[in-house]
């Protein structure tokens, strides 16, 4: 899998654990968008497992999950569409990771 495959219209999606975290989910989306990343958000009432499965089928490269711990730490829990859990990173660390992956990919092309 090309980790930065941009066949899908967005390369990241934010899945919100519960509706009480919607505001933080949109804040994450805005921060990533300002960092030049195309981001979708799943604020539906579906279960987290259902959201993740649908995001994998839609070929999002990364699924960012936000809940209580992430909101308190201003972080995101990152997993790939292959369901490899990268773990929790601050927003700044996540942006740096994605920019590094883009730079690496550009250098390889």
Coordinates of C-alpha atoms in Angstrom, one line a residue:
X1 CA 0.0 0.0 0.0
X2 CA 1.2 3.4 -0.8
X3 CA 0.8 5.1 2.5
X4 CA 0.0 8.5 0.9
X5 CA -2.2 7.2 -1.9
X6 CA -4.4 10.1 -2.9
X7 CA -6.9 8.2 -5.0
X8 CA -9.6 9.1 -2.5
X9 CA -10.6 12.8 -2.4
X10 CA -9.3 13.1 1.2
X11 CA -6.3 11.4 2.7
X12 CA -7.4 11.7 6.3
X13 CA -10.6 11.3 8.2
X14 CA -11.4 12.2 11.7
X15 CA -13.7 9.7 13.5
X16 CA -15.4 11.1 16.6
X17 CA -15.7 8.6 19.5
X18 CA -18.9 10.2 20.9
X19 CA -21.0 13.1 19.9
X20 CA -19.8 15.1 22.9
X21 CA -16.4 15.4 21.1
X22 CA -17.8 16.9 17.9
X23 CA -16.4 20.4 18.6
X24 CA -12.9 18.9 19.1
X25 CA -13.2 16.8 16.0
X26 CA -13.9 19.9 13.9
X27 CA -11.1 21.7 15.6
X28 CA -8.7 18.9 14.6
X29 CA -10.1 19.0 11.0
X30 CA -9.5 22.8 10.9
X31 CA -5.9 22.5 12.2
X32 CA -5.0 19.9 9.7
X33 CA -6.7 21.8 6.9
X34 CA -4.7 24.9 7.7
X35 CA -1.6 22.6 7.5
X36 CA -2.6 21.9 3.9
X37 CA -4.2 18.4 4.5
X38 CA -7.5 17.4 2.9
X39 CA -9.6 16.1 5.8
X40 CA -13.1 14.6 6.1
X41 CA -14.9 14.1 9.4
X42 CA -17.3 11.3 10.5
X43 CA -19.6 12.8 13.1
X44 CA -22.3 10.2 12.6
X45 CA -23.8 8.2 15.5
X46 CA -22.4 5.0 14.2
X47 CA -20.1 2.8 16.4
X48 CA -16.4 3.5 16.3
X49 CA -15.8 0.0 14.7
X50 CA -18.4 0.8 12.0
X51 CA -16.8 4.2 11.3
X52 CA -13.3 2.7 11.1
X53 CA -14.5 -0.1 8.8
X54 CA -16.3 2.3 6.4
X55 CA -13.2 4.5 6.4
X56 CA -11.0 1.6 5.5
X57 CA -13.4 0.6 2.6
X58 CA -13.4 4.2 1.4
X59 CA -9.5 4.0 1.3
X60 CA -8.7 6.8 3.6
X61 CA -4.9 6.5 4.2
X62 CA -5.2 7.5 7.9
X63 CA -8.1 7.4 10.4
X64 CA -7.8 9.8 13.3
X65 CA -9.9 8.9 16.3
X66 CA -10.7 11.6 19.0
X67 CA -12.2 11.0 22.4
X68 CA -11.8 12.0 26.0
X69 CA -8.0 11.4 26.3
X70 CA -7.3 13.0 22.9
X71 CA -9.3 16.1 23.6
X72 CA -7.6 16.6 27.0
X73 CA -4.2 16.1 25.5
X74 CA -4.9 18.0 22.2
X75 CA -4.0 14.9 20.4
X76 CA -5.3 12.2 17.9
X77 CA -5.1 8.5 17.9
X78 CA -3.8 7.5 14.5
X79 CA -4.3 4.2 12.5
X80 CA -3.8 3.3 8.9
X81 CA -6.4 1.9 6.6
X82 CA -4.7 -1.4 7.1
X83 CA -5.7 -1.1 10.8
X84 CA -2.1 -0.6 12.0
X85 CA -2.4 1.6 15.1
X86 CA 0.3 4.2 15.0
X87 CA -0.8 5.5 18.4
X88 CA -1.6 8.8 20.0
X89 CA 0.2 11.9 18.8
X90 CA -0.2 15.6 19.6
X91 CA -1.6 17.6 16.7
X92 CA 1.8 19.0 16.1
X93 CA 3.4 15.6 16.0
X94 CA 0.7 14.3 13.7
X95 CA 1.2 17.2 11.3
X96 CA 5.0 16.7 11.3
X97 CA 4.5 12.9 10.7
X98 CA 2.2 13.5 7.7
X99 CA 4.5 16.2 6.2
X100 CA 7.5 13.9 6.6
X101 CA 5.6 11.1 4.8
X102 CA 4.7 13.5 2.0
X103 CA 8.3 14.7 1.7
X104 CA 9.6 11.1 1.6
X105 CA 7.1 10.2 -1.0
X106 CA 7.9 13.2 -3.2
X107 CA 11.6 12.3 -2.9
X108 CA 10.9 8.8 -4.0
X109 CA 9.0 9.9 -7.1

